[in-house]
C-alpha cells in the first residue's frame, strides 16, 4: 500500500460547512445545512425568509425536534403551498455555539442556513444520533482516513474506495469544460493523487437495481387485484422520497414502494462484500466513499437495514456531494495525472462510459416500461415517448393496443408532484401502474449537491449544459451488461437465487401507524 506524506486538510467553503460546522453539537438539524444565504436574506429578521412564513424548531414528545413553517398547524404538510421562490429561500438557524454563547472548533465558519427545499420530510426530522452521524459525512472525515493511512501503524490503515454516481459526471464535465470521459479520468486521477486506491463507476449498481425492479413489476402486475392491490409500484431509488414515505406517510403507501435496493445501497454491498472478498479483505478494512449529486445520499448511508453479508458494517462510510469534490479539486495544488476508472473485477480494462435511458435519472421508468411491454404483452418498444401533463416534471408514458391502454407509467419529480400522487392514491383514483418518483424537481442532475449558483439557487445555464452532456452519453440496457451477468453468477449464484433476493431487496417500514392517524392535512 503506497503511503503519501502530505497531510491533507479539508477545504473550507459553503460546500464543506454542512454539516461539519455543527460537528459534536448537532441539534436535530433537518437533512441538510448550508452556510451561504442568498443575497438580500443575510440581514433578514430571524425566522423570516423575505416575506413568507419562517421556520421554527419545536420539541416533540419523542425527543426529536420538528421543523414547522411559521403558521402551519401541527400535522399539516408545511410544503403544500411552496412556490419556486420559497424553494430557494433560506432562514437563519442559530448554531449551538451561538445558543451557548461559546466559540467552538468551527466558530470561524459562517452561520448555518437551512433551505426550505433541502428537507422534503419536514414532518419528521433527523434524530440527535442521526444528526451527529450526518455531521461526519463530510470531507473532514475523508481526509482523516487519508491521513491515517500515512501513519506507521499499518493495522489502522484502510483501503480507500470511491464510487461515483452517473449523474455526478456531467457536473464535473461542465465545470472543467471536458468531455464526460475526460472528466471521469480527471476525477479519478485527482482522487488517486490524494491517496484513494480504487475509483468505481456506480452505474453497475443501477443496472442491478433496474433489473430487480423489472422483475418485481411483472410479478406485481400479475398478482394485482381489487381485493389485494399490488399496484402502482413506486420507485425507491431516491432517498429523500423514501425517507418521506417511511417517516411521514406510512401505510398504506409504503407497500407500494419497490423493494429493490437503491443503486447506492447495492454499490455498498458490491464494494464491501463482493470486491472485499476478491481482495481478501474484511469489510471494515475498506473505507467506502460515495460521490453523489444530492445531500439525501448522506442520510441514506445511515440506514440500519444492513445486508447480512456485511456483518453490520454500512455499505457507505462517507458520502460527498459533487460540489464538495469540485471544491476540493479547485483548492488543491496537486497535479495528478488522469487515470482510468477501476472495475470491481480487478482487471485493467477500461470500460466505455454508458448511461441508462432517462433524461436526468437512473432510467427506471424507461427500462421497466420496455421490459413489462415485452414480458406481459409481447410488445417491442423502441423509443419511449413521454407526454408532459401538469408541468415539465410530471410526464406520462402509455402502451396502447387497439385503443386500449395496457400500461400507464408516470414520472413525478419534485414535491408538488409527489403531493398530487399521494393525494390520488389516498382517494383511490390513481390511474398509473408505475411511477418513477424523485424528490428533486428536474431529476437527479438537479440535486442540491451540484448545479447551484453562488446565491444558492439552481444554475439554469449549468443545468442545461449538464443535461446536454448526459444525453450525449450512449445508452446501454442493463440486460446488455456482461459485468452484471457475471455478478449475478459469481456474487449471487444466479439471478433468481435466494442470495440475490437477500442482497438486492429490502422491506420498508412506516412510522409505526397509518399516515391518517397523524392527522396530516393535504
XYZ file of C-alpha atoms in Angstrom:
522
model
C 0.000 0.000 0.000
C 1.560 3.288 -1.079
C 1.963 5.968 1.591
C 1.559 9.657 0.829
C 3.499 12.056 3.010
C 1.353 15.132 2.578
C -1.061 15.861 5.421
C -4.366 16.950 3.926
C -6.858 19.372 5.361
C -10.466 19.615 4.336
C -11.009 22.760 2.249
C -13.237 25.454 3.664
C -16.245 26.932 1.938
C -20.002 26.582 1.612
C -19.988 23.048 0.273
C -17.925 21.823 3.214
C -19.765 23.528 6.036
C -22.765 21.224 6.087
C -22.767 19.667 8.487
C -19.200 19.995 9.839
C -19.944 23.421 11.300
C -22.124 21.600 13.805
C -19.861 18.610 14.424
C -20.164 17.448 18.003
C -23.046 19.814 18.674
C -25.784 18.700 16.315
C -29.289 19.574 17.500
C -31.709 17.831 15.139
C -30.926 19.789 12.001
C -33.306 18.560 9.290
C -31.475 16.880 6.444
C -29.088 19.497 5.104
C -27.440 22.736 6.075
C -25.748 25.437 4.028
C -23.629 28.383 5.075
C -24.312 30.934 2.370
C -27.615 32.771 2.319
C -28.931 34.228 -0.932
C -28.324 37.975 -1.379
C -30.945 40.025 0.379
C -31.547 37.396 3.050
C -28.406 37.897 5.082
C -29.988 40.718 7.069
C -33.484 39.251 7.181
C -35.094 39.040 10.642
C -34.526 35.797 12.496
C -37.005 33.188 11.278
C -38.008 35.170 8.189
C -37.448 34.398 4.556
C -38.104 37.611 2.798
C -41.818 37.920 3.414
C -43.015 34.323 3.624
C -43.667 32.406 6.824
C -40.478 31.384 8.585
C -39.300 28.140 10.119
C -39.001 27.277 13.737
C -37.789 24.384 15.771
C -40.199 22.875 18.251
C -39.507 19.915 20.509
C -41.775 16.910 20.195
C -42.692 14.330 22.800
C -40.473 11.776 21.096
C -37.354 13.722 21.924
C -36.901 14.935 18.346
C -37.281 18.419 17.057
C -39.605 19.052 14.202
C -39.348 21.706 11.571
C -42.514 23.727 11.021
C -43.395 26.674 8.871
C -44.240 29.684 10.995
C -48.024 29.494 10.603
C -48.506 25.787 9.843
C -50.699 23.770 12.147
C -49.389 20.623 13.786
C -49.577 17.689 11.419
C -50.208 19.854 8.381
C -47.916 19.378 5.416
C -45.853 22.542 5.521
C -44.874 22.479 1.855
C -48.245 22.216 0.178
C -48.206 25.908 -0.822
C -44.493 26.150 -1.512
C -43.573 28.168 -4.573
C -40.420 28.043 -6.635
C -39.160 31.156 -4.881
C -39.795 29.626 -1.476
C -37.910 26.517 -2.500
C -34.710 28.529 -2.640
C -35.304 30.828 0.310
C -33.181 30.290 3.388
C -33.644 31.124 7.034
C -31.273 31.612 9.913
C -30.835 28.859 12.448
C -28.721 29.751 15.481
C -25.782 27.433 15.816
C -25.240 25.616 19.120
C -22.209 27.810 19.676
C -24.423 30.905 19.441
C -27.020 29.417 21.758
C -24.401 28.562 24.371
C -22.503 31.793 23.987
C -19.297 29.941 23.251
C -16.855 29.547 20.402
C -16.049 26.040 19.268
C -13.767 24.428 16.764
C -15.769 25.726 13.832
C -16.587 29.213 15.189
C -14.933 30.924 12.225
C -17.385 29.413 9.779
C -20.453 31.298 8.655
C -23.764 30.806 10.442
C -25.744 27.860 9.167
C -28.642 28.383 6.795
C -31.377 25.903 6.086
C -33.018 25.897 2.671
C -36.694 25.037 2.644
C -36.185 22.719 -0.308
C -33.348 20.912 1.464
C -35.758 18.984 3.668
C -38.522 17.056 1.995
C -39.728 15.112 5.007
C -40.206 18.202 7.141
C -42.685 16.493 9.478
C -40.125 14.027 10.828
C -36.654 15.449 11.119
C -33.293 13.991 11.937
C -32.810 12.468 15.360
C -29.930 13.598 17.541
C -27.987 10.415 16.842
C -28.561 10.760 13.096
C -27.535 14.396 13.272
C -24.199 13.510 14.819
C -23.646 10.820 12.205
C -24.575 13.126 9.338
C -22.115 15.662 10.707
C -19.399 13.120 9.991
C -20.453 12.710 6.344
C -18.058 15.332 5.042
C -14.625 15.970 3.606
C -13.095 16.199 7.073
C -13.815 12.516 7.685
C -12.474 11.642 4.232
C -9.202 13.452 4.911
C -8.997 11.894 8.355
C -8.751 8.455 6.758
C -6.291 9.697 4.124
C -4.004 10.995 6.867
C -4.481 7.868 8.959
C -3.086 5.846 6.063
C 0.163 7.797 6.296
C 0.772 6.699 9.885
C 3.239 3.929 10.578
C 0.679 1.734 12.349
C -0.446 -0.274 9.329
C -3.058 -2.116 11.400
C -5.169 1.056 11.250
C -4.757 1.618 7.519
C -7.838 1.477 5.315
C -8.287 0.668 1.658
C -9.980 3.746 0.227
C -12.583 3.105 -2.468
C -14.706 5.810 -4.114
C -17.849 5.131 -6.156
C -19.091 7.905 -8.444
C -22.806 8.223 -9.288
C -23.546 8.553 -13.031
C -25.413 11.843 -12.520
C -22.328 13.445 -10.969
C -20.070 13.045 -14.015
C -21.877 15.636 -16.214
C -21.316 18.182 -13.439
C -17.569 17.560 -13.440
C -17.523 17.691 -17.242
C -19.383 21.018 -17.312
C -17.319 22.585 -14.524
C -13.985 21.740 -16.168
C -15.076 22.037 -19.828
C -14.212 18.423 -20.593
C -15.917 15.524 -22.277
C -17.594 13.197 -19.811
C -14.897 10.551 -20.438
C -12.075 13.022 -19.836
C -13.867 14.363 -16.767
C -14.112 10.842 -15.381
C -10.384 10.290 -15.925
C -9.528 13.704 -14.412
C -11.620 12.972 -11.322
C -10.127 9.505 -10.968
C -6.581 10.853 -11.315
C -7.219 13.550 -8.707
C -8.658 11.134 -6.173
C -5.775 8.732 -6.623
C -3.277 11.569 -6.212
C -4.838 12.136 -2.775
C -4.309 8.519 -1.802
C -7.520 6.796 -2.930
C -6.808 3.241 -4.043
C -9.855 2.443 -6.211
C -12.415 4.545 -8.086
C -15.531 2.814 -9.399
C -18.417 3.780 -11.673
C -21.644 3.186 -9.736
C -23.658 2.596 -12.934
C -23.289 -1.172 -12.443
C -25.273 -0.891 -9.199
C -28.034 0.991 -11.026
C -28.080 -1.865 -13.565
C -28.822 -4.363 -10.805
C -31.434 -2.108 -9.191
C -33.277 -1.662 -12.501
C -33.170 -5.366 -13.379
C -34.619 -6.285 -9.989
C -37.274 -3.606 -10.415
C -38.230 -5.032 -13.792
C -38.877 -8.500 -12.389
C -40.745 -7.118 -9.382
C -43.093 -5.028 -11.524
C -44.072 -8.015 -13.661
C -44.788 -10.072 -10.511
C -46.876 -7.245 -9.039
C -48.818 -6.756 -12.276
C -49.728 -10.446 -12.481
C -50.928 -10.706 -8.881
C -52.689 -7.331 -8.703
C -56.385 -7.388 -7.866
C -59.033 -5.048 -6.464
C -59.066 -7.021 -3.212
C -55.279 -7.123 -2.820
C -53.791 -4.237 -4.824
C -50.100 -4.610 -5.660
C -50.041 -1.583 -7.966
C -48.967 1.083 -8.512
C -45.318 0.329 -7.935
C -43.397 3.412 -6.808
C -39.637 3.611 -7.295
C -37.401 3.565 -4.229
C -34.086 4.795 -5.661
C -34.450 8.364 -4.296
C -33.563 8.512 -0.577
C -35.355 11.824 0.010
C -38.619 10.395 -1.292
C -38.195 7.094 0.574
C -37.470 8.878 3.844
C -40.602 10.972 3.407
C -42.692 7.909 2.563
C -41.445 5.941 5.562
C -41.384 8.624 8.228
C -44.410 10.692 7.270
C -46.789 8.799 5.004
C -46.520 5.213 6.203
C -49.380 2.838 5.454
C -50.986 2.348 3.022
C -48.262 3.875 0.816
C -45.086 2.013 1.837
C -46.291 -1.374 0.450
C -46.243 0.268 -2.988
C -42.504 1.045 -2.761
C -40.350 -1.134 -4.979
C -38.387 -3.479 -2.737
C -35.287 -3.408 -4.953
C -32.487 -1.628 -3.142
C -31.267 1.727 -4.401
C -28.076 1.943 -6.506
C -26.181 3.387 -3.528
C -27.199 0.526 -1.250
C -26.289 -2.074 -3.871
C -22.952 -0.377 -4.575
C -22.169 -0.535 -0.868
C -22.731 -4.294 -0.875
C -20.709 -4.729 -4.048
C -17.698 -2.933 -2.588
C -17.876 -4.202 0.996
C -18.861 -7.785 0.126
C -18.060 -8.856 -3.445
C -14.972 -6.676 -4.003
C -13.723 -7.157 -0.429
C -13.807 -10.935 -0.802
C -11.970 -10.728 -4.125
C -9.269 -8.712 -2.375
C -9.260 -10.971 0.719
C -10.238 -8.049 2.914
C -12.764 -7.861 5.766
C -15.473 -5.198 5.170
C -14.178 -2.967 7.977
C -10.787 -2.613 6.247
C -12.425 -0.754 3.343
C -13.461 2.884 3.699
C -16.080 3.382 1.003
C -16.935 6.890 -0.210
C -19.879 7.752 -2.466
C -19.775 10.839 -4.716
C -23.385 11.846 -5.331
C -25.424 14.787 -6.687
C -27.574 15.347 -3.573
C -27.352 15.596 0.202
C -30.062 12.996 0.816
C -27.477 10.338 -0.025
C -25.715 11.233 3.235
C -28.803 10.216 5.190
C -29.269 7.102 3.091
C -25.827 5.942 4.201
C -27.119 5.848 7.792
C -29.860 3.270 7.188
C -29.672 0.437 9.708
C -31.080 -2.338 7.497
C -27.694 -3.811 6.632
C -27.069 -6.596 4.189
C -26.320 -9.802 6.160
C -23.146 -10.239 4.112
C -21.733 -7.000 5.550
C -21.861 -8.241 9.151
C -23.391 -4.995 10.488
C -20.995 -2.742 8.556
C -22.516 0.041 6.495
C -22.036 -0.142 2.750
C -21.064 3.551 2.528
C -18.823 5.095 5.179
C -18.925 8.633 3.810
C -20.918 10.497 1.170
C -19.527 13.582 -0.559
C -21.573 15.695 -2.923
C -20.240 16.548 -6.363
C -19.933 20.164 -5.240
C -17.781 19.188 -2.287
C -15.406 17.253 -4.540
C -15.200 20.052 -7.116
C -14.295 22.484 -4.362
C -11.600 20.044 -3.257
C -10.221 19.961 -6.787
C -10.316 23.741 -7.175
C -8.484 24.351 -3.903
C -5.880 21.632 -4.394
C -2.401 22.282 -5.744
C -1.879 18.616 -6.604
C -1.103 17.881 -10.232
C -2.087 14.254 -10.552
C -2.229 12.526 -13.924
C -5.526 11.402 -15.403
C -6.353 7.784 -14.634
C -8.818 5.152 -15.769
C -11.722 4.105 -13.582
C -11.249 0.752 -11.869
C -13.516 -2.274 -12.223
C -14.880 -4.471 -9.459
C -13.304 -7.457 -11.171
C -9.779 -6.134 -10.680
C -8.792 -6.190 -14.353
C -7.084 -3.327 -16.132
C -9.524 -2.873 -18.987
C -11.256 0.492 -19.128
C -14.966 0.203 -19.824
C -16.631 2.779 -22.038
C -18.980 5.077 -20.157
C -22.653 4.274 -20.606
C -25.850 5.643 -19.113
C -29.402 4.481 -18.627
C -32.358 5.711 -20.643
C -33.565 8.678 -18.623
C -33.181 12.415 -19.164
C -31.785 13.042 -15.679
C -32.379 9.880 -13.670
C -31.202 6.269 -13.436
C -33.824 5.357 -16.027
C -36.077 3.041 -14.025
C -39.204 4.154 -15.894
C -37.962 3.603 -19.440
C -36.247 0.279 -18.802
C -39.057 -1.189 -16.695
C -41.624 0.020 -19.254
C -39.858 -1.757 -22.126
C -39.403 -4.934 -20.106
C -43.046 -5.005 -18.974
C -44.331 -4.376 -22.519
C -42.349 -7.359 -23.800
C -42.934 -9.731 -20.902
C -46.632 -9.019 -20.378
C -47.892 -8.139 -23.859
C -45.120 -9.298 -26.225
C -44.748 -5.728 -27.493
C -41.315 -4.444 -28.536
C -40.923 -0.789 -27.581
C -38.190 1.237 -29.209
C -38.040 4.877 -28.206
C -40.125 5.721 -25.153
C -42.393 8.715 -25.806
C -43.115 10.990 -22.857
C -46.179 13.220 -22.688
C -45.976 16.261 -20.399
C -49.084 16.731 -18.265
C -49.399 19.139 -15.310
C -45.855 20.509 -15.663
C -42.493 19.528 -17.132
C -41.762 17.378 -14.063
C -44.899 15.249 -14.410
C -44.869 13.117 -17.533
C -46.793 10.092 -18.749
C -45.890 7.074 -20.870
C -48.539 4.650 -22.160
C -48.667 1.395 -24.087
C -51.816 1.079 -26.185
C -53.269 -1.628 -28.415
C -56.470 -1.188 -30.441
C -57.382 1.874 -28.436
C -56.946 0.122 -25.082
C -54.322 1.330 -22.602
C -52.303 -1.675 -21.497
C -49.675 0.120 -19.414
C -49.717 3.621 -17.973
C -46.494 4.853 -16.377
C -45.627 8.290 -14.967
C -42.594 10.277 -13.822
C -43.220 12.587 -10.847
C -40.332 14.847 -9.849
C -40.404 17.452 -7.084
C -42.590 17.802 -4.018
C -45.699 19.306 -5.593
C -45.954 16.371 -7.997
C -45.292 13.891 -5.197
C -48.098 15.549 -3.268
C -50.514 15.025 -6.161
C -49.503 11.372 -6.447
C -50.138 10.790 -2.741
C -53.470 12.619 -2.871
C -54.780 10.464 -5.718
C -53.508 7.286 -4.093
C -55.305 8.111 -0.854
C -58.519 8.800 -2.739
C -58.289 5.563 -4.715
C -58.316 7.440 -8.013
C -54.858 6.658 -9.302
C -54.661 5.518 -12.938
C -50.976 4.564 -13.092
C -49.333 1.162 -12.864
C -45.893 2.580 -12.113
C -44.424 5.933 -11.017
C -40.784 6.998 -11.047
C -40.591 9.328 -8.037
C -37.721 11.747 -7.415
C -37.617 14.405 -4.700
C -35.683 16.941 -6.766
C -37.565 18.925 -9.378
C -35.697 18.370 -12.623
C -34.415 14.974 -11.516
C -31.082 13.805 -10.148
C -28.951 16.134 -12.270
C -30.596 18.996 -10.380
C -29.565 17.590 -6.996
C -28.764 20.197 -4.365
C -25.208 18.965 -4.084
C -24.386 20.314 -7.535
C -25.587 22.785 -10.166
C -26.144 25.604 -7.681
C -25.216 29.221 -8.328
C -23.459 31.379 -5.744
C -26.801 32.656 -4.421
C -27.964 29.140 -3.634
C -30.438 28.940 -6.499
C -30.301 26.412 -9.297
C -27.828 27.418 -12.002
C -30.136 27.009 -15.005
C -27.440 27.540 -17.612
C -25.164 24.972 -15.979
C -28.057 22.539 -15.634
C -28.894 22.802 -19.340
C -25.245 22.157 -20.157
C -25.226 19.119 -17.866
C -28.411 17.776 -19.464
C -26.816 18.061 -22.901
C -23.703 16.243 -21.700
C -25.731 13.498 -20.032
C -27.945 12.805 -23.042
C -24.838 12.588 -25.257
C -23.609 9.528 -23.330
C -24.563 6.311 -25.161
C -27.414 4.323 -23.612
C -26.903 0.701 -22.618
C -29.725 -1.542 -21.424
C -28.914 -3.230 -18.107
C -29.569 -6.637 -19.686
C -26.730 -5.991 -22.130
C -24.080 -5.579 -19.440
C -21.660 -8.506 -19.317
C -20.438 -7.268 -15.921
C -23.934 -7.534 -14.465
C -24.409 -11.065 -15.738
C -21.043 -12.031 -14.260
C -22.011 -10.504 -10.902
C -25.267 -12.433 -10.801
C -23.362 -15.685 -11.261
C -20.144 -15.057 -9.304
C -21.558 -12.993 -6.448
C -25.152 -14.148 -6.057
C -25.263 -17.641 -7.510
C -27.847 -16.773 -10.141
C -30.323 -14.004 -10.932
C -33.227 -15.688 -9.107
C -31.320 -17.220 -6.206
C -32.257 -16.690 -2.541
C -28.962 -14.842 -2.117
C -29.959 -12.383 -4.860
C -33.244 -11.712 -3.068
C -31.404 -11.175 0.210
C -28.679 -8.935 -1.200
C -30.741 -6.833 -3.604
C -34.087 -6.337 -1.833
C -35.342 -4.854 1.422
C -38.544 -4.132 3.339
C -39.666 -0.575 4.003
C -41.131 0.495 7.304
C -43.769 3.074 8.072
C -43.709 5.427 11.063
C -45.435 2.790 13.186
C -49.014 3.700 12.356
C -51.013 4.751 9.317
C -50.448 8.232 7.988
C -54.093 9.140 8.611
C -53.610 8.719 12.354
C -51.125 11.576 12.248
C -53.864 13.927 11.048
C -51.778 15.061 8.119
C -53.714 17.656 6.156
C -53.015 17.792 2.458
